Coordinates of C-alpha atoms in Angstrom, one line a residue:
M1 CA 153.1 136.3 79.9
G2 CA 155.7 138.7 78.2
S3 CA 158.5 140.6 79.9
R4 CA 156.6 143.9 79.6
Q5 CA 153.5 142.4 81.3
R6 CA 155.7 140.9 84.1
R7 CA 157.3 144.3 84.7
R8 CA 154.0 146.0 84.7
Y9 CA 152.6 143.6 87.3
H10 CA 155.7 144.1 89.4
G11 CA 155.5 147.8 89.0
G12 CA 151.8 147.7 90.1
C13 CA 152.9 146.1 93.4
V14 CA 155.4 148.9 93.9
A15 CA 152.9 151.5 93.1
R16 CA 150.6 150.1 95.7
G17 CA 153.2 150.5 98.4
P18 CA 155.4 148.3 100.6
A19 CA 152.5 147.0 102.7
A20 CA 150.8 145.5 99.6
C21 CA 153.9 143.9 98.4
L22 CA 154.6 142.4 101.9
A23 CA 151.0 141.0 102.0
A24 CA 151.4 139.5 98.6
A25 CA 154.8 137.9 99.5
L26 CA 153.3 136.4 102.7
L27 CA 150.4 134.9 100.6
L28 CA 152.8 133.4 98.2
L29 CA 154.9 132.0 101.0
M30 CA 151.8 130.4 102.6
L31 CA 150.8 128.8 99.3
S32 CA 154.3 127.4 98.7
F33 CA 154.4 126.0 102.3
H34 CA 151.0 124.3 101.7
C35 CA 152.2 122.7 98.4
V36 CA 155.2 121.3 100.2
L37 CA 153.1 119.7 102.9
S38 CA 150.4 118.3 100.5
P39 CA 150.9 115.0 98.7
P40 CA 151.2 115.3 95.0
L41 CA 148.2 114.3 92.9
G42 CA 148.4 110.8 91.5
D43 CA 151.8 110.2 92.9
G44 CA 151.1 106.6 93.7
G45 CA 151.3 107.2 97.5
R46 CA 155.1 107.3 97.5
N47 CA 155.1 109.5 100.6
D48 CA 152.4 107.6 102.5
P49 CA 153.5 105.7 105.6
P50 CA 153.6 101.9 105.2
R51 CA 150.3 100.2 105.9
P52 CA 149.8 96.7 107.2
Q53 CA 149.5 94.4 104.2
S54 CA 147.3 91.3 103.9
P55 CA 149.0 88.0 103.3
T56 CA 148.0 88.0 99.6
F57 CA 149.7 91.4 99.0
M58 CA 146.6 92.9 97.4
S59 CA 146.2 96.6 97.4
N60 CA 142.9 98.2 96.6
N61 CA 143.8 101.9 96.9
L62 CA 144.0 103.7 93.6
G63 CA 146.4 106.2 95.2
E64 CA 148.8 103.4 95.9
L65 CA 148.6 101.7 92.5
R66 CA 148.9 104.4 89.8
R67 CA 148.6 101.9 86.9
N68 CA 146.4 104.1 84.8
V69 CA 149.4 105.9 83.3
L70 CA 147.6 107.2 80.3
A71 CA 144.6 108.7 82.2
A72 CA 143.9 109.1 85.9
D73 CA 140.2 109.0 85.3
T74 CA 139.0 105.8 83.6
N75 CA 135.9 107.6 82.2
V76 CA 138.2 110.1 80.5
L77 CA 140.3 107.3 79.1
A78 CA 137.3 105.5 77.7
S79 CA 135.8 108.6 76.2
N80 CA 139.0 109.4 74.3
V81 CA 138.8 106.1 72.5
P82 CA 136.4 105.7 69.5
D83 CA 133.6 103.2 70.3
D84 CA 134.4 101.1 67.2
G85 CA 138.1 101.0 67.8
S86 CA 140.0 101.1 64.5
K87 CA 138.2 99.2 61.8
M88 CA 140.1 96.3 60.3
G89 CA 137.1 94.3 59.0
E90 CA 136.2 90.7 59.7
D91 CA 139.8 89.6 59.2
L92 CA 140.2 90.8 62.8
W93 CA 138.1 87.8 64.1
G94 CA 139.8 85.1 62.1
S95 CA 142.6 84.3 59.6
G96 CA 141.5 83.7 56.0
A97 CA 144.8 82.0 55.4
G98 CA 144.0 79.6 58.2
N99 CA 141.5 77.7 56.0
D100 CA 144.4 76.4 54.0
F101 CA 145.8 74.4 56.9
Y102 CA 144.6 71.6 59.1
G103 CA 145.9 69.4 61.9
C104 CA 147.5 66.1 60.8
S105 CA 149.0 63.7 63.3
N106 CA 148.2 60.2 62.1
A107 CA 151.0 57.7 62.6
S108 CA 153.3 57.2 59.6
A109 CA 154.6 53.9 58.3
E110 CA 157.9 54.3 60.1
F111 CA 156.1 54.4 63.5
A112 CA 156.4 51.2 65.5
G113 CA 153.2 50.7 67.4
A114 CA 152.6 49.4 70.9
E115 CA 152.4 45.7 70.0
A116 CA 155.8 45.6 68.2
N117 CA 157.5 48.2 70.4
T118 CA 156.7 47.2 74.0
E119 CA 159.2 45.0 75.9
S120 CA 157.9 42.9 78.8
N121 CA 158.9 43.8 82.3
R122 CA 159.6 47.4 81.5
Y123 CA 157.4 49.8 83.4
L124 CA 157.7 53.6 83.3
M125 CA 156.1 55.8 86.0
I126 CA 155.9 59.6 85.9
E127 CA 155.4 62.3 88.5
A128 CA 154.0 65.3 86.6
S129 CA 154.9 68.5 88.4
G130 CA 153.4 72.0 88.6
G131 CA 149.9 73.3 87.7
L132 CA 147.5 72.0 85.2
N133 CA 149.2 72.9 81.9
Q134 CA 152.7 72.1 83.2
Q135 CA 151.3 68.7 84.2
R136 CA 149.8 68.4 80.7
T137 CA 153.3 68.7 79.1
G138 CA 154.6 66.1 81.5
I139 CA 151.8 63.7 80.6
I140 CA 152.3 64.1 76.9
D141 CA 156.0 63.7 77.0
A142 CA 155.6 60.7 79.3
V143 CA 153.9 58.9 76.4
V144 CA 156.8 59.8 74.1
A145 CA 159.4 58.7 76.7
A146 CA 157.6 55.3 77.1
Q147 CA 157.7 54.9 73.3
I148 CA 161.4 55.7 73.2
L149 CA 162.1 53.2 76.0
K150 CA 159.8 50.5 74.7
A151 CA 158.1 50.5 78.1
T152 CA 154.6 50.2 79.4
L153 CA 153.4 53.5 80.9
V154 CA 151.6 53.7 84.2
I155 CA 149.0 56.5 84.3
P156 CA 151.0 59.5 85.5
K157 CA 150.8 60.8 89.0
L158 CA 150.0 64.4 89.5
D159 CA 151.8 66.8 91.8
Q160 CA 149.6 67.2 94.9
K161 CA 152.2 68.9 97.2
S162 CA 153.2 72.0 95.3
F163 CA 152.1 75.6 95.6
W164 CA 148.7 74.7 94.1
E165 CA 147.9 72.1 96.8
D166 CA 145.5 70.4 94.6
S167 CA 144.6 66.8 95.6
S168 CA 143.3 65.8 92.2
D169 CA 144.4 62.6 90.6
F170 CA 144.7 62.0 86.9
A171 CA 141.2 60.6 86.6
D172 CA 139.7 63.6 88.5
I173 CA 140.8 65.9 85.6
F174 CA 141.3 63.7 82.5
D175 CA 139.3 60.9 81.1
A176 CA 141.7 58.0 81.9
D177 CA 139.8 55.3 80.1
Y178 CA 139.7 57.2 76.9
F179 CA 143.4 58.2 77.3
I180 CA 144.4 54.5 77.5
S181 CA 142.1 53.3 74.7
S182 CA 142.8 56.0 72.2
L183 CA 146.6 55.4 72.5
S184 CA 146.4 51.6 72.6
K185 CA 148.0 51.3 69.2
D186 CA 150.8 53.7 70.0
V187 CA 151.9 52.9 73.6
K188 CA 150.8 50.4 76.1
I189 CA 149.3 52.2 79.1
I190 CA 147.9 50.7 82.3
Q191 CA 146.1 52.2 85.4
Q192 CA 148.6 50.8 87.9
L193 CA 151.5 48.4 88.2
P194 CA 150.6 44.7 88.2
D195 CA 150.3 43.3 91.7
M196 CA 153.2 41.0 91.3
I197 CA 155.5 43.7 90.1
R198 CA 154.3 46.2 92.7
K199 CA 155.0 43.7 95.6
T200 CA 158.5 42.8 94.4
S201 CA 159.9 45.9 92.7
L202 CA 160.2 49.3 94.2
P203 CA 160.3 52.0 91.5
Y204 CA 163.8 53.4 91.0
K205 CA 163.7 57.2 91.0
I206 CA 165.5 59.2 88.3
R207 CA 165.3 62.8 87.2
V208 CA 166.4 63.3 83.7
P209 CA 167.8 66.7 82.5
R210 CA 165.6 69.2 80.7
K211 CA 165.0 68.6 77.0
C212 CA 166.5 65.1 77.1
T213 CA 166.9 63.6 73.6
P214 CA 166.0 60.0 72.6
L215 CA 169.7 59.2 72.9
C216 CA 169.8 60.8 76.3
Y217 CA 166.9 58.4 77.4
E218 CA 168.6 55.4 76.0
N219 CA 171.9 56.2 77.7
R220 CA 170.6 57.5 81.1
V221 CA 167.4 55.6 81.7
L222 CA 167.3 52.4 79.6
P223 CA 170.1 50.6 81.4
T224 CA 168.5 51.1 84.8
L225 CA 165.0 50.3 83.4
S226 CA 166.3 47.0 81.9
K227 CA 167.9 46.1 85.2
K228 CA 165.3 47.3 87.7
N229 CA 162.1 46.7 85.6
V230 CA 160.4 49.8 87.1
V231 CA 161.6 53.4 86.9
Q232 CA 159.9 56.5 88.1
L233 CA 160.9 59.8 86.5
T234 CA 160.4 62.6 89.0
K235 CA 159.5 66.3 88.5
F236 CA 158.7 65.4 84.9
D237 CA 158.0 68.5 82.9
Y238 CA 159.8 69.6 79.7
R239 CA 162.0 66.6 80.0
V240 CA 161.8 65.7 76.3
S241 CA 163.7 67.6 73.7
N242 CA 161.9 69.8 71.1
R243 CA 164.2 68.2 68.5
L244 CA 162.5 64.9 67.7
D245 CA 161.8 62.9 64.6
T246 CA 158.5 63.7 62.9
Y247 CA 156.9 60.4 63.9
L248 CA 157.5 61.3 67.6
Q249 CA 156.3 64.8 67.2
K250 CA 153.1 63.4 65.7
L251 CA 152.7 61.1 68.7
R252 CA 152.9 64.2 70.9
C253 CA 150.1 65.7 68.9
R254 CA 147.9 62.6 69.0
V255 CA 148.2 62.7 72.8
N256 CA 147.8 66.5 73.2
Y257 CA 145.0 67.2 70.8
H258 CA 143.1 63.9 70.7
A259 CA 143.8 61.5 73.6
L260 CA 144.1 63.9 76.5
R261 CA 140.6 65.2 77.2
F262 CA 138.9 66.4 80.3
T263 CA 136.4 64.4 82.3
D264 CA 132.7 64.7 81.4
T265 CA 132.0 66.8 84.5
I266 CA 134.7 69.4 83.6
H267 CA 133.8 69.3 79.9
K268 CA 130.1 69.9 80.4
M269 CA 130.7 72.8 82.8
G270 CA 133.2 74.4 80.4
E271 CA 130.9 74.1 77.4
M272 CA 128.1 75.7 79.4
L273 CA 130.4 78.7 80.1
V274 CA 131.2 78.9 76.4
Q275 CA 127.6 78.7 75.4
R276 CA 126.7 81.5 77.8
M277 CA 129.5 83.7 76.4
R278 CA 128.3 83.1 72.8
E279 CA 124.7 83.9 73.7
K280 CA 125.8 87.2 75.3
G281 CA 128.2 88.1 72.5
G282 CA 126.1 87.3 69.5
G283 CA 128.0 84.1 68.7
R284 CA 131.6 85.3 69.3
F285 CA 133.7 86.7 72.1
I286 CA 137.3 87.4 73.1
A287 CA 139.0 85.4 75.8
L288 CA 141.9 87.1 77.6
H289 CA 144.5 85.2 79.7
L290 CA 145.4 88.3 81.8
R291 CA 148.2 86.9 84.1
F292 CA 148.5 90.0 86.3
E293 CA 148.7 88.2 89.6
P294 CA 151.2 89.3 92.3
D295 CA 153.4 86.3 91.9
M296 CA 153.7 86.8 88.1
L297 CA 154.6 90.5 88.5
A298 CA 157.0 89.8 91.3
F299 CA 158.9 87.2 89.3
S300 CA 159.0 89.4 86.2
G301 CA 161.1 92.0 88.1
C302 CA 159.1 94.8 86.3
Y303 CA 157.7 98.0 87.7
F304 CA 154.1 99.1 87.0
G305 CA 153.9 102.6 88.5
G306 CA 152.7 101.7 92.0
G307 CA 155.4 103.6 94.0
E308 CA 157.1 102.3 97.1
T309 CA 154.1 100.2 98.1
E310 CA 154.4 98.2 94.9
R311 CA 158.1 97.8 95.3
R312 CA 157.8 96.7 98.9
E313 CA 155.0 94.2 98.2
L314 CA 156.4 92.6 95.1
G315 CA 159.9 92.7 96.6
T316 CA 158.6 90.7 99.5
I317 CA 157.3 88.0 97.2
R318 CA 160.5 87.9 95.2
K319 CA 162.4 86.9 98.4
R320 CA 160.7 83.5 98.3
W321 CA 163.1 82.7 95.5
E322 CA 166.6 82.9 97.1
N323 CA 168.5 82.6 93.8
L324 CA 166.4 85.0 91.7
H325 CA 168.6 87.6 90.1
Q326 CA 168.2 91.3 90.8
A327 CA 166.2 92.6 87.9
N328 CA 166.5 96.0 86.2
P329 CA 162.8 97.0 85.6
D330 CA 163.7 99.5 82.8
R331 CA 165.8 96.9 81.0
E332 CA 163.2 94.2 81.4
R333 CA 160.5 96.5 79.9
R334 CA 162.8 97.5 77.0
H335 CA 163.4 93.9 76.2
G336 CA 159.7 93.1 76.2
K337 CA 159.8 90.9 79.3
C338 CA 157.0 92.8 81.2
P339 CA 153.4 91.8 80.9
L340 CA 151.0 94.6 79.8
T341 CA 148.8 96.2 82.4
P342 CA 145.1 95.5 82.0
E343 CA 144.7 99.1 80.7
E344 CA 147.4 98.6 78.1
V345 CA 145.8 95.3 77.0
G346 CA 142.5 97.1 76.5
L347 CA 144.1 99.9 74.5
M348 CA 145.9 97.4 72.3
L349 CA 142.7 95.6 71.5
R350 CA 140.7 98.7 70.8
A351 CA 143.5 100.0 68.6
L352 CA 143.5 96.7 66.7
G353 CA 139.8 97.2 66.0
F354 CA 137.7 95.6 68.7
G355 CA 134.9 97.9 69.6
R356 CA 133.4 98.8 72.9
D357 CA 130.5 96.4 72.4
V358 CA 132.7 93.3 72.2
H359 CA 132.2 90.7 74.9
M360 CA 135.3 89.7 76.9
Y361 CA 136.0 86.6 79.0
V362 CA 138.9 87.1 81.4
A363 CA 140.8 84.1 82.8
S364 CA 142.8 85.3 85.7
G365 CA 143.6 84.8 89.4
D366 CA 143.5 87.7 91.9
V367 CA 144.7 90.7 89.9
Y368 CA 147.3 92.8 91.7
G369 CA 145.6 96.0 92.7
G370 CA 142.1 94.5 92.5
K371 CA 139.2 96.5 91.1
E372 CA 141.1 99.7 90.6
T373 CA 143.6 97.9 88.3
L374 CA 140.8 96.4 86.3
A375 CA 138.8 99.6 86.0
P376 CA 140.4 100.9 82.8
L377 CA 140.0 97.6 81.0
K378 CA 136.3 97.4 82.1
A379 CA 135.8 101.0 80.9
L380 CA 137.1 100.0 77.5
F381 CA 135.2 96.7 77.4
P382 CA 132.2 97.0 79.7
N383 CA 130.9 93.6 78.7
F384 CA 133.4 91.9 81.0
Y385 CA 132.9 88.3 82.3
S386 CA 134.7 85.6 84.2
K387 CA 133.6 82.1 85.2
E388 CA 132.6 83.5 88.6
T389 CA 130.2 86.0 86.9
L390 CA 128.8 83.6 84.3
A391 CA 128.1 80.7 86.7
S392 CA 126.4 80.7 90.0
K393 CA 128.2 79.8 93.2
E394 CA 126.2 76.5 93.3
E395 CA 127.3 75.6 89.8
L396 CA 131.0 76.3 90.6
E397 CA 130.9 74.7 94.0
P398 CA 132.2 71.3 92.9
F399 CA 135.2 72.9 91.3
L400 CA 136.2 75.6 93.7
P401 CA 138.4 73.6 96.1
F402 CA 140.6 72.4 93.1
S403 CA 142.8 74.9 91.3
S404 CA 143.5 72.5 88.4
R405 CA 139.8 71.9 87.7
M406 CA 139.1 75.7 87.9
A407 CA 142.0 76.2 85.5
A408 CA 140.5 73.5 83.2
L409 CA 137.3 75.5 82.9
D410 CA 139.3 78.6 81.8
F411 CA 141.2 76.4 79.4
I412 CA 138.0 75.2 77.7
V413 CA 136.5 78.7 77.4
C414 CA 139.8 80.2 76.0
D415 CA 140.1 77.3 73.6
Q416 CA 136.6 77.8 72.2
S417 CA 136.8 81.6 72.0
S418 CA 136.6 83.4 68.7
V419 CA 139.8 85.3 69.6
F420 CA 142.3 84.3 72.3
V421 CA 144.6 87.0 73.8
T422 CA 147.5 86.0 76.0
N423 CA 149.4 88.5 78.2
N424 CA 152.3 86.2 78.8
N425 CA 154.1 83.3 77.3
G426 CA 153.5 80.7 80.0
N427 CA 152.4 77.1 79.8
M428 CA 148.7 77.8 79.3
A429 CA 149.3 80.4 76.6
R430 CA 151.6 78.2 74.7
M431 CA 149.4 75.2 74.9
L432 CA 146.4 77.1 73.7
A433 CA 148.3 78.9 70.9
G434 CA 149.5 75.5 69.6
R435 CA 146.1 73.9 69.9
R436 CA 144.4 76.8 68.1
R437 CA 147.0 76.5 65.3
Y438 CA 146.3 72.8 65.0
F439 CA 142.6 73.2 64.7
G440 CA 142.6 75.8 61.9
H441 CA 144.7 78.8 63.1
K442 CA 141.9 80.4 65.1
R443 CA 142.9 84.0 65.9
T444 CA 145.4 84.1 68.7
I445 CA 147.0 87.4 69.7
R446 CA 150.2 87.8 71.7
P447 CA 151.3 91.4 72.5
N448 CA 154.6 92.5 70.9
T449 CA 155.7 93.9 74.2
R450 CA 159.1 95.0 73.0
K451 CA 157.6 97.3 70.4
L452 CA 154.5 98.3 72.4
N453 CA 156.5 99.5 75.4
S454 CA 157.8 102.7 73.9
L455 CA 154.5 103.3 72.2
F456 CA 152.5 103.3 75.4
L457 CA 155.0 105.6 77.0
N458 CA 154.5 108.1 74.2
R459 CA 150.7 107.6 73.9
A460 CA 149.8 111.1 75.1
S461 CA 151.9 112.8 72.4
M462 CA 150.0 111.3 69.4
S463 CA 146.5 111.2 68.1
W464 CA 144.4 108.1 68.5
D465 CA 144.6 107.3 64.8
T466 CA 148.4 107.5 64.9
F467 CA 148.5 105.3 68.0
A468 CA 146.1 102.7 66.5
S469 CA 148.1 102.6 63.2
K470 CA 151.3 101.9 65.0
V471 CA 149.7 99.2 67.2
Q472 CA 148.5 97.5 64.0
T473 CA 151.9 97.7 62.5
F474 CA 153.7 96.4 65.6
Q475 CA 151.3 93.5 66.0
K476 CA 152.0 92.0 62.5
G477 CA 153.5 88.6 63.2
F478 CA 151.8 88.3 66.6
M479 CA 148.3 87.6 65.5
G480 CA 148.4 83.8 65.0
E481 CA 148.7 83.7 61.3
P482 CA 150.1 80.6 59.5
N483 CA 153.0 82.5 58.1
E484 CA 154.3 83.7 61.4
V485 CA 157.6 81.8 61.2
E486 CA 159.3 83.5 64.1
P487 CA 158.4 81.1 66.9
G488 CA 159.6 83.2 69.8
R489 CA 160.2 81.1 73.0
G490 CA 157.3 78.7 72.7
G491 CA 158.8 75.5 71.5
F492 CA 156.9 72.7 69.9
Y493 CA 153.8 73.0 72.0
E494 CA 153.3 76.6 70.7
Y495 CA 154.4 75.8 67.2
P496 CA 153.5 72.1 66.3
L497 CA 154.6 72.5 62.7
D498 CA 155.1 68.8 62.1
C499 CA 151.5 68.3 62.9
I500 CA 150.0 71.0 60.6
C501 CA 149.4 70.2 56.9
Q502 CA 148.7 72.6 54.1
K503 CA 145.9 71.9 51.7
T504 CA 147.0 71.6 48.0
K505 CA 145.0 71.2 44.8
G506 CA 144.9 67.7 43.3
I507 CA 147.6 66.2 45.6
A508 CA 147.7 65.2 49.2
G509 CA 148.5 68.0 51.6
H510 CA 152.0 68.4 53.0
T511 CA 153.1 69.4 56.4
M512 CA 154.6 72.7 57.4
G513 CA 157.7 70.6 58.0
H514 CA 159.7 72.6 55.5
L515 CA 159.7 75.2 58.2
S516 CA 160.2 72.7 61.0
K517 CA 164.0 72.3 61.0
D518 CA 164.8 76.0 61.0
A519 CA 161.9 76.9 63.3
T520 CA 162.8 74.2 65.8
N521 CA 166.4 75.6 65.9
I522 CA 165.0 79.1 66.5
M523 CA 162.7 77.7 69.2
E524 CA 165.5 76.0 71.0
N525 CA 167.7 79.1 70.8
H526 CA 164.9 81.2 72.2
L527 CA 164.0 78.9 75.0
T528 CA 166.4 80.7 77.3
Y529 CA 166.1 84.3 78.4
R530 CA 167.0 86.6 81.2
E531 CA 170.7 86.1 81.0
G532 CA 170.5 82.3 81.0
R533 CA 167.4 81.6 83.1
D534 CA 165.0 79.5 81.1
V535 CA 161.6 80.9 80.3
D536 CA 160.1 77.7 81.8
F537 CA 162.4 78.0 84.8
M538 CA 164.4 75.0 83.5
E539 CA 167.3 74.1 85.7
Q540 CA 169.4 72.3 83.0
T541 CA 170.4 70.0 85.8
P542 CA 173.8 68.4 85.2
L543 CA 174.1 64.7 85.7
P544 CA 177.3 64.0 87.7
G545 CA 179.7 61.7 86.0
G546 CA 177.2 60.8 83.3
S547 CA 176.0 57.7 85.1
S548 CA 172.5 56.4 84.7
N549 CA 171.5 55.5 88.2
E550 CA 171.5 58.8 90.1
T551 CA 168.5 59.1 92.5
E552 CA 166.2 62.0 92.8
S553 CA 168.3 63.7 95.5
D554 CA 171.2 63.9 93.0
Y555 CA 169.2 66.1 90.7
S556 CA 167.8 68.6 93.2
H557 CA 168.8 72.3 92.8
G558 CA 171.4 71.6 90.1
N559 CA 172.8 75.0 89.1
G560 CA 170.5 77.0 91.3
L561 CA 167.6 77.3 88.8
D562 CA 165.6 74.5 90.2
I563 CA 164.1 76.8 92.8
P564 CA 161.3 75.4 95.0
E565 CA 157.8 76.6 94.1
M566 CA 159.1 78.6 91.1
D567 CA 157.7 76.2 88.5
D568 CA 154.5 75.7 90.4
M569 CA 153.7 79.3 91.0
I570 CA 154.6 81.0 87.8
S571 CA 154.5 78.7 84.8
D572 CA 150.8 78.2 84.5

């Protein structure tokens, strides 16, 4: 309204007399007073009084969890996105370059097999810690440690007392007989200690530091093992270095991709879920590892727009870790340390080119914010499934009491999906990314959170086509292509370069080992983040005095990063 119009309006009030002006002023005052008392629309409930919270810290009030930062109405959000996303062709579903590579992990001539490499009266026992995929790393590296120490490996014990409270033994999750037989030429493995050894020798407990090299094992473990005959390595996860000779890396791959398979019961149930997804999706589907649970968000130190309720709830969870540093949410997001919200994941996928008709399987625990938080993602991808919606309660009943077996079902479906999308870089994401590279570079998408952050903040200021174009540009190098040489923080399990060969014409294929040395150095350098805290919550425990016979208690809490429950709750 121009100045002349404003003056004319004001003059009209004067012309009508003082009474009219007074009435208008009183009306404006009443309206202003009403606005002050009324809560702002979509303010995330910042002025609401605190409500009693459930023990799981789940909020189901959309007013409290304003995660839909791009549109308050999910129907409006979905209607503003083209049904077909942004077309990128069939390349979106798979990598053409992936056909030029294949997994190769056969033992080389320099590898000393079990018969020549096993010393009598050397028995190695392992306690694998954490959830399913953290335990998986421990089991794989236990085989490598046994090979380094020339010891007989006893089937690893699984953590049954952690946050997950899963009573499963090794044989409840993995095919123990196949594990032993398939590795019989590599490492001698037995179900349990011989009776005579068990009666006369108590296992001597040691915790080795993170990323312990072969020389580290020879110096710190071997003298005790030779003297005591039985050594048990406790809290065994990520206790073997990424920097290993190729023959040991290939042993890792033989264990991970061939010897370590799920029991028939788990495998059959997982394959049934895969088949049901393929039938619904016309043969192909996306699997999303969402990781938007309260513990994950609390540990990230990020803020997701939920006002004081969110800060209070997640802050309460963070207090479980006494030594967790005070996070700066804005800095964490700028540095790409915050997981995307379900809405942001959906927008990224639609911008890449996945249409509304795509079928999506979501592997996730209880999402923070519940149905309201998931609503935008479901609006973008209405063909939305989980193991709970694909299978009946009766079918899932044998698995429900066991978190690791439920996680194994998700692992199988994500592994067999046409496209796997990970919203974090935890153990399951890295394990699956490496596995999918090994078996032909199946499409694996990891959000470039550092670049996408500013893009999502400015989404409303640009057209959909501009937004989609920028997403596609930012995601180059994060789509699971063979030429993605920036390994990020994943380490060998995410980038098993020594076990991937390239097809060549007329001659035998060669490994991607020409990238291995540089890539491994990059991996090791990127394995720490957040100002020194390891991405896998590795404590880098010092070994006092460098002696080789410290007991388990000597290794507890190290420099403050070995925080109880941290590994267990977050890393899977």
